[in-house]
mmCIF file of C-alpha atoms in Angstrom:
data_model
loop_
_atom_site.group_PDB
_atom_site.id
_atom_site.type_symbol
_atom_site.label_atom_id
_atom_site.label_comp_id
_atom_site.label_asym_id
_atom_site.label_seq_id
_atom_site.Cartn_x
_atom_site.Cartn_y
_atom_site.Cartn_z
ATOM 1 C CA MET A 120 -19.406 36.166 -19.612
ATOM 2 C CA THR A 121 -18.199 34.505 -15.554
ATOM 3 C CA GLN A 122 -21.276 32.758 -14.207
ATOM 4 C CA LYS A 123 -21.768 33.832 -10.407
ATOM 5 C CA ILE A 124 -21.468 31.150 -8.275
ATOM 6 C CA GLU A 125 -23.937 31.052 -5.390
ATOM 7 C CA LEU A 126 -23.341 29.365 -2.299
ATOM 8 C CA PRO A 127 -26.284 30.407 0.160
ATOM 9 C CA ASN A 128 -24.865 27.355 2.654
ATOM 10 C CA ILE A 129 -21.536 28.862 3.343
ATOM 11 C CA ASP A 130 -20.664 30.660 5.752
ATOM 12 C CA LYS A 131 -18.617 33.428 4.113
ATOM 13 C CA GLU A 132 -16.474 34.554 7.088
ATOM 14 C CA GLN A 133 -15.358 31.144 8.042
ATOM 15 C CA SER A 134 -14.899 30.027 4.360
ATOM 16 C CA LYS A 135 -11.361 30.684 3.905
ATOM 17 C CA VAL A 136 -9.976 30.719 -0.155
ATOM 18 C CA PRO A 137 -6.613 27.954 0.446
ATOM 19 C CA SER A 138 -3.380 30.025 -0.340
ATOM 20 C CA VAL A 139 0.499 29.217 -0.708
ATOM 21 C CA ALA A 140 0.860 32.450 1.677
ATOM 22 C CA ASP A 141 -0.457 31.072 4.320
ATOM 23 C CA PHE A 142 1.831 28.365 4.804
ATOM 24 C CA ASN A 143 4.368 28.716 7.477
ATOM 25 C CA VAL A 144 7.951 29.793 5.629
ATOM 26 C CA ASN A 145 9.641 29.761 9.299
ATOM 27 C CA LEU A 146 10.812 25.699 9.429
ATOM 28 C CA SER A 147 11.598 24.014 12.550
ATOM 29 C CA ALA A 148 15.627 23.735 12.638
ATOM 30 C CA HIS A 149 15.043 20.616 15.606
ATOM 31 C CA LYS A 150 15.072 17.623 15.026
ATOM 32 C CA PRO A 151 12.347 15.401 13.768
ATOM 33 C CA LYS A 152 10.265 13.610 16.572
ATOM 34 C CA ILE A 153 9.401 10.284 15.869
ATOM 35 C CA LEU A 154 7.306 7.930 18.149
ATOM 36 C CA LEU A 155 7.409 4.228 17.582
ATOM 37 C CA LEU A 156 4.874 1.800 18.354
ATOM 38 C CA TYR A 157 4.880 -1.814 17.949
ATOM 39 C CA GLY A 158 2.578 -4.757 18.642
ATOM 40 C CA SER A 159 3.664 -7.993 20.538
ATOM 41 C CA LEU A 160 4.541 -8.493 24.029
ATOM 42 C CA ARG A 161 6.805 -11.588 23.605
ATOM 43 C CA GLU A 162 10.225 -12.275 24.307
ATOM 44 C CA ARG A 163 11.447 -12.419 20.642
ATOM 45 C CA SER A 164 9.536 -9.837 19.371
ATOM 46 C CA TYR A 165 9.972 -9.290 15.296
ATOM 47 C CA SER A 166 7.281 -6.339 15.410
ATOM 48 C CA LYS A 167 9.958 -4.864 18.189
ATOM 49 C CA LEU A 168 12.610 -5.808 16.582
ATOM 50 C CA VAL A 169 11.733 -4.161 13.046
ATOM 51 C CA ILE A 170 10.764 -1.111 15.103
ATOM 52 C CA GLU A 171 14.148 -0.834 16.890
ATOM 53 C CA GLU A 172 15.953 -1.020 12.812
ATOM 54 C CA SER A 173 13.797 1.207 12.374
ATOM 55 C CA ALA A 174 14.748 3.375 15.239
ATOM 56 C CA ARG A 175 18.124 3.110 14.047
ATOM 57 C CA LEU A 176 17.591 4.124 10.651
ATOM 58 C CA LEU A 177 15.238 6.882 11.738
ATOM 59 C CA THR A 178 18.719 8.256 14.137
ATOM 60 C CA HIS A 179 20.486 7.970 11.158
ATOM 61 C CA PHE A 180 18.211 10.146 9.276
ATOM 62 C CA GLY A 181 18.322 12.888 11.900
ATOM 63 C CA ALA A 182 15.360 12.237 13.613
ATOM 64 C CA GLU A 183 15.436 11.543 17.519
ATOM 65 C CA VAL A 184 12.841 8.680 18.628
ATOM 66 C CA LYS A 185 11.328 7.411 21.368
ATOM 67 C CA ILE A 186 10.040 3.783 21.791
ATOM 68 C CA PHE A 187 6.972 2.832 23.827
ATOM 69 C CA ASP A 188 7.329 -0.212 25.524
ATOM 70 C CA PRO A 189 3.314 -1.784 25.620
ATOM 71 C CA GLN A 190 4.312 -4.282 28.559
ATOM 72 C CA GLY A 191 2.221 -2.882 31.755
ATOM 73 C CA LEU A 192 -0.114 -1.056 29.668
ATOM 74 C CA PRO A 193 -3.909 -1.910 30.749
ATOM 75 C CA GLN A 194 -6.595 -3.175 29.262
ATOM 76 C CA THR A 195 -8.352 0.134 27.692
ATOM 77 C CA ASP A 196 -11.106 0.896 30.546
ATOM 78 C CA SER A 197 -9.832 -1.607 32.688
ATOM 79 C CA GLU A 198 -7.805 1.292 34.955
ATOM 80 C CA ASP A 199 -8.537 4.804 34.244
ATOM 81 C CA GLU A 200 -6.474 7.651 32.855
ATOM 82 C CA SER A 201 -3.919 7.967 35.733
ATOM 83 C CA HIS A 202 -2.432 4.836 34.884
ATOM 84 C CA PRO A 203 1.459 5.436 34.880
ATOM 85 C CA LYS A 204 1.762 3.708 31.220
ATOM 86 C CA VAL A 205 -1.245 5.468 30.240
ATOM 87 C CA GLN A 206 0.548 8.696 31.239
ATOM 88 C CA GLU A 207 3.602 7.606 29.553
ATOM 89 C CA LEU A 208 1.558 6.864 26.454
ATOM 90 C CA ARG A 209 -0.512 10.222 25.911
ATOM 91 C CA GLU A 210 2.853 12.387 26.856
ATOM 92 C CA LEU A 211 4.555 10.476 23.976
ATOM 93 C CA MET A 212 1.932 11.387 21.867
ATOM 94 C CA LEU A 213 2.055 14.919 21.808
ATOM 95 C CA TRP A 214 5.471 14.784 22.006
ATOM 96 C CA SER A 215 5.781 13.454 18.560
ATOM 97 C CA GLU A 216 5.687 14.918 15.181
ATOM 98 C CA GLY A 217 5.777 11.568 13.565
ATOM 99 C CA GLN A 218 5.221 8.044 14.436
ATOM 100 C CA VAL A 219 5.890 4.317 13.292
ATOM 101 C CA TRP A 220 3.443 1.339 13.909
ATOM 102 C CA CYS A 221 4.371 -2.280 13.107
ATOM 103 C CA SER A 222 1.714 -4.675 14.207
ATOM 104 C CA PRO A 223 2.319 -8.760 13.488
ATOM 105 C CA GLU A 224 -0.392 -9.930 11.920
ATOM 106 C CA ARG A 225 -2.927 -12.469 13.792
ATOM 107 C CA HIS A 226 -5.573 -14.426 12.337
ATOM 108 C CA GLY A 227 -5.670 -11.585 9.804
ATOM 109 C CA SER A 228 -5.508 -8.388 11.355
ATOM 110 C CA MET A 229 -3.127 -6.171 13.984
ATOM 111 C CA THR A 230 -3.077 -7.456 17.319
ATOM 112 C CA SER A 231 -4.932 -6.724 20.546
ATOM 113 C CA VAL A 232 -1.693 -5.511 21.902
ATOM 114 C CA PHE A 233 -1.275 -3.296 19.405
ATOM 115 C CA LYS A 234 -4.741 -1.846 19.476
ATOM 116 C CA ASN A 235 -5.132 -1.404 22.922
ATOM 117 C CA GLN A 236 -2.460 1.190 22.924
ATOM 118 C CA ILE A 237 -4.146 3.339 20.067
ATOM 119 C CA ASP A 238 -7.326 2.960 22.106
ATOM 120 C CA TRP A 239 -5.889 4.554 25.017
ATOM 121 C CA VAL A 240 -5.141 7.823 22.855
ATOM 122 C CA PRO A 241 -8.644 10.191 23.178
ATOM 123 C CA LEU A 242 -9.488 12.012 19.773
ATOM 124 C CA SER A 243 -8.987 15.501 22.109
ATOM 125 C CA LEU A 244 -6.815 15.363 25.211
ATOM 126 C CA GLY A 245 -6.903 18.767 27.008
ATOM 127 C CA GLY A 246 -8.370 20.665 24.443
ATOM 128 C CA VAL A 247 -5.632 19.123 21.726
ATOM 129 C CA ARG A 248 -6.034 16.085 19.329
ATOM 130 C CA PRO A 249 -2.876 14.236 19.932
ATOM 131 C CA THR A 250 -1.938 12.697 16.743
ATOM 132 C CA GLN A 251 -3.836 15.107 14.612
ATOM 133 C CA GLY A 252 -1.902 16.193 11.342
ATOM 134 C CA LYS A 253 1.464 13.982 12.168
ATOM 135 C CA THR A 254 2.948 11.694 10.191
ATOM 136 C CA LEU A 255 2.949 8.049 9.701
ATOM 137 C CA ALA A 256 4.216 4.988 9.027
ATOM 138 C CA VAL A 257 2.885 2.119 8.683
ATOM 139 C CA LEU A 258 4.714 -1.300 8.821
ATOM 140 C CA GLN A 259 3.768 -5.448 9.603
ATOM 141 C CA VAL A 260 5.624 -8.373 10.161
ATOM 142 C CA CYS A 261 4.340 -11.647 9.133
ATOM 143 C CA GLY A 262 4.643 -15.368 10.226
ATOM 144 C CA GLY A 263 4.209 -17.008 7.466
ATOM 145 C CA SER A 264 3.640 -15.674 3.816
ATOM 146 C CA GLN A 265 3.187 -11.782 2.930
ATOM 147 C CA SER A 266 -0.109 -10.278 3.301
ATOM 148 C CA PHE A 267 -1.355 -6.680 3.874
ATOM 149 C CA ASN A 268 -3.962 -6.884 5.902
ATOM 150 C CA VAL A 269 -2.524 -5.317 8.421
ATOM 151 C CA VAL A 270 -0.907 -2.124 6.965
ATOM 152 C CA ASN A 271 -4.105 -1.657 5.190
ATOM 153 C CA GLN A 272 -6.002 -1.774 8.667
ATOM 154 C CA LEU A 273 -3.364 0.207 10.174
ATOM 155 C CA ARG A 274 -3.637 2.697 7.456
ATOM 156 C CA VAL A 275 -7.606 3.000 8.365
ATOM 157 C CA LEU A 276 -6.978 3.602 12.008
ATOM 158 C CA GLY A 277 -4.414 6.435 10.884
ATOM 159 C CA ARG A 278 -7.298 8.063 9.262
ATOM 160 C CA TRP A 279 -9.224 7.568 12.068
ATOM 161 C CA MET A 280 -6.481 9.576 14.408
ATOM 162 C CA ARG A 281 -6.398 12.204 11.492
ATOM 163 C CA MET A 282 -2.605 11.039 10.660
ATOM 164 C CA VAL A 283 -1.109 12.019 7.277
ATOM 165 C CA THR A 284 -0.506 8.262 6.385
ATOM 166 C CA ILE A 285 2.832 8.345 3.967
ATOM 167 C CA PRO A 286 2.487 6.234 0.496
ATOM 168 C CA ASN A 287 5.164 3.330 0.930
ATOM 169 C CA GLN A 288 4.782 0.945 3.856
ATOM 170 C CA SER A 289 6.605 -2.380 4.518
ATOM 171 C CA SER A 290 5.331 -6.009 4.854
ATOM 172 C CA VAL A 291 7.989 -8.308 6.468
ATOM 173 C CA PRO A 292 7.096 -12.076 5.340
ATOM 174 C CA LYS A 293 8.576 -15.263 7.284
ATOM 175 C CA ALA A 294 10.136 -12.296 9.542
ATOM 176 C CA TYR A 295 11.759 -14.901 11.803
ATOM 177 C CA LEU A 296 14.123 -15.665 8.918
ATOM 178 C CA GLU A 297 14.991 -11.861 8.387
ATOM 179 C CA PHE A 298 16.587 -11.313 11.685
ATOM 180 C CA ASP A 299 20.202 -12.800 13.053
ATOM 181 C CA ASP A 300 21.034 -14.095 16.868
ATOM 182 C CA ASN A 301 21.566 -10.763 17.779
ATOM 183 C CA GLY A 302 18.395 -9.089 16.486
ATOM 184 C CA ARG A 303 19.567 -7.475 13.804
ATOM 185 C CA MET A 304 17.836 -7.312 10.463
ATOM 186 C CA LYS A 305 19.839 -8.710 7.552
ATOM 187 C CA PRO A 306 20.569 -7.364 4.128
ATOM 188 C CA SER A 307 17.438 -8.054 2.307
ATOM 189 C CA SER A 308 14.953 -6.498 -0.285
ATOM 190 C CA PHE A 309 12.564 -6.349 2.731
ATOM 191 C CA TYR A 310 15.351 -4.312 4.971
ATOM 192 C CA ASN A 311 15.861 -1.936 1.730
ATOM 193 C CA ARG A 312 12.305 -1.177 1.707
ATOM 194 C CA ILE A 313 12.068 -0.350 5.188
ATOM 195 C CA VAL A 314 15.249 2.091 4.474
ATOM 196 C CA ASP A 315 13.031 3.604 2.051
ATOM 197 C CA VAL A 316 9.782 4.078 4.640
ATOM 198 C CA MET A 317 11.777 5.560 7.003
ATOM 199 C CA GLU A 318 13.689 7.767 4.423
ATOM 200 C CA GLU A 319 10.486 9.183 3.191
ATOM 201 C CA LEU A 320 8.918 8.895 6.852
ATOM 202 C CA MET A 321 11.872 11.604 7.326
ATOM 203 C CA LYS A 322 10.975 13.622 4.139
ATOM 204 C CA PHE A 323 6.964 14.145 4.953
ATOM 205 C CA THR A 324 7.280 15.312 8.334
ATOM 206 C CA LEU A 325 10.229 17.621 7.638
ATOM 207 C CA LEU A 326 8.081 19.072 4.664
ATOM 208 C CA LEU A 327 4.324 18.626 6.837
ATOM 209 C CA ARG A 328 5.683 19.394 10.243
ATOM 210 C CA ASP A 329 5.438 23.227 10.245
ATOM 211 C CA GLN A 330 2.268 23.106 8.191
ATOM 212 C CA LYS A 331 0.103 20.731 10.367
ATOM 213 C CA ASP A 332 -2.305 23.661 12.011
ATOM 214 C CA TYR A 333 -2.982 25.082 8.285
ATOM 215 C CA PHE A 334 -3.513 21.476 6.897
ATOM 216 C CA VAL A 335 -6.044 20.439 9.765
ATOM 217 C CA ASP A 336 -7.583 23.530 9.761
ATOM 218 C CA ARG A 337 -11.178 22.780 8.689
ATOM 219 C CA TYR A 338 -13.866 24.751 7.559
ATOM 220 C CA SER A 339 -16.575 22.358 9.659
ATOM 221 C CA GLU A 340 -15.155 22.964 12.769
ATOM 222 C CA ARG A 341 -14.616 26.667 12.262
ATOM 223 C CA VAL A 342 -18.541 27.127 12.051
ATOM 224 C CA GLU A 343 -18.565 25.098 15.135
ATOM 225 C CA SER A 344 -17.901 26.458 18.727
ATOM 226 C CA ALA A 345 -15.633 24.825 21.008
ATOM 227 C CA GLU A 346 -18.353 23.575 23.193
ATOM 228 C CA GLN A 347 -20.287 21.431 20.239
ATOM 229 C CA VAL A 348 -16.639 20.920 18.815
ATOM 230 C CA SER A 349 -15.903 19.020 22.053
ATOM 231 C CA GLU A 350 -18.968 17.084 22.605
ATOM 232 C CA ARG A 351 -18.828 15.718 19.451
ATOM 233 C CA VAL A 352 -15.434 14.250 19.933
ATOM 234 C CA ASN A 353 -15.649 13.357 23.832
ATOM 235 C CA GLN A 354 -15.496 9.882 23.936
ATOM 236 C CA ARG A 355 -17.827 9.713 27.204
ATOM 237 C CA SER A 356 -20.569 11.076 25.635
ATOM 238 C CA ILE A 357 -21.101 8.039 23.206
#
C-alpha cells in the first residue's frame, strides 16, 4: 500500500515536479559567449597571460570571447554605477553565457583587483540577475609552489553569484617560469590542464546555456512576489 505524503507547507500551485519534458530542445546555434576576467594590473601580469591563452583556446573551440581590462575600474562604492568602466563590466556580464576567472594568489587569497570586479556586479540588474545560471571556470597563478586557495575561494564566489562552476580547474605554480618572452605559455602539463578546463567549459556552456532559466527556477522565489524578491536581493537595503 502506497503511503500518502502530506506536505501542508507546500504551495501546490508553485510546486513543480522536475521533468525532462521541460528542457528546452531548441538549441542555440550561435557561438558561446565567454567573458574572461583577470586580477592584476602589473605590466607583465601572469593572470592576464593565462587569460589571453585561455581566450585563444576558447576561440579555437568555437567561442566568441571578450576580455575585461580592470585598469581604470574604480574601487567599489568610490564612484556610482554610471562610471564608464562599471557600465562596461556590467554590460559584459549580461552579454556572457559563460565566464573564466583567473586571479593571482596574494596573502593566501584572491587579489583586491579581482574581487573589486565582482563587487561591482549586483545580484540584480534591471530585474535580471547578470550571472545566474551561467557557466564558470576558475584558474589561479602562483608566485611560488602550487596551492588551491584562490580557486577554492573563486568557487565560493561563483556559487554566491549563482553560477555553475565546472568541476575542472587549474592552478599554475611558479607562473614566471611558464611563459616565454612573447607572453605565450610553454608546453607543459600545466598548459595541458588549461586546455582541459577550456574544453570542459565549452561543453558545459553548450549543454546548459539553453536550459539556464529552467535550472535556476526556484520554488522559494515562485512563492514570493516580485516586490519581495527585489527587496531581498537589493544591496541598498542591507
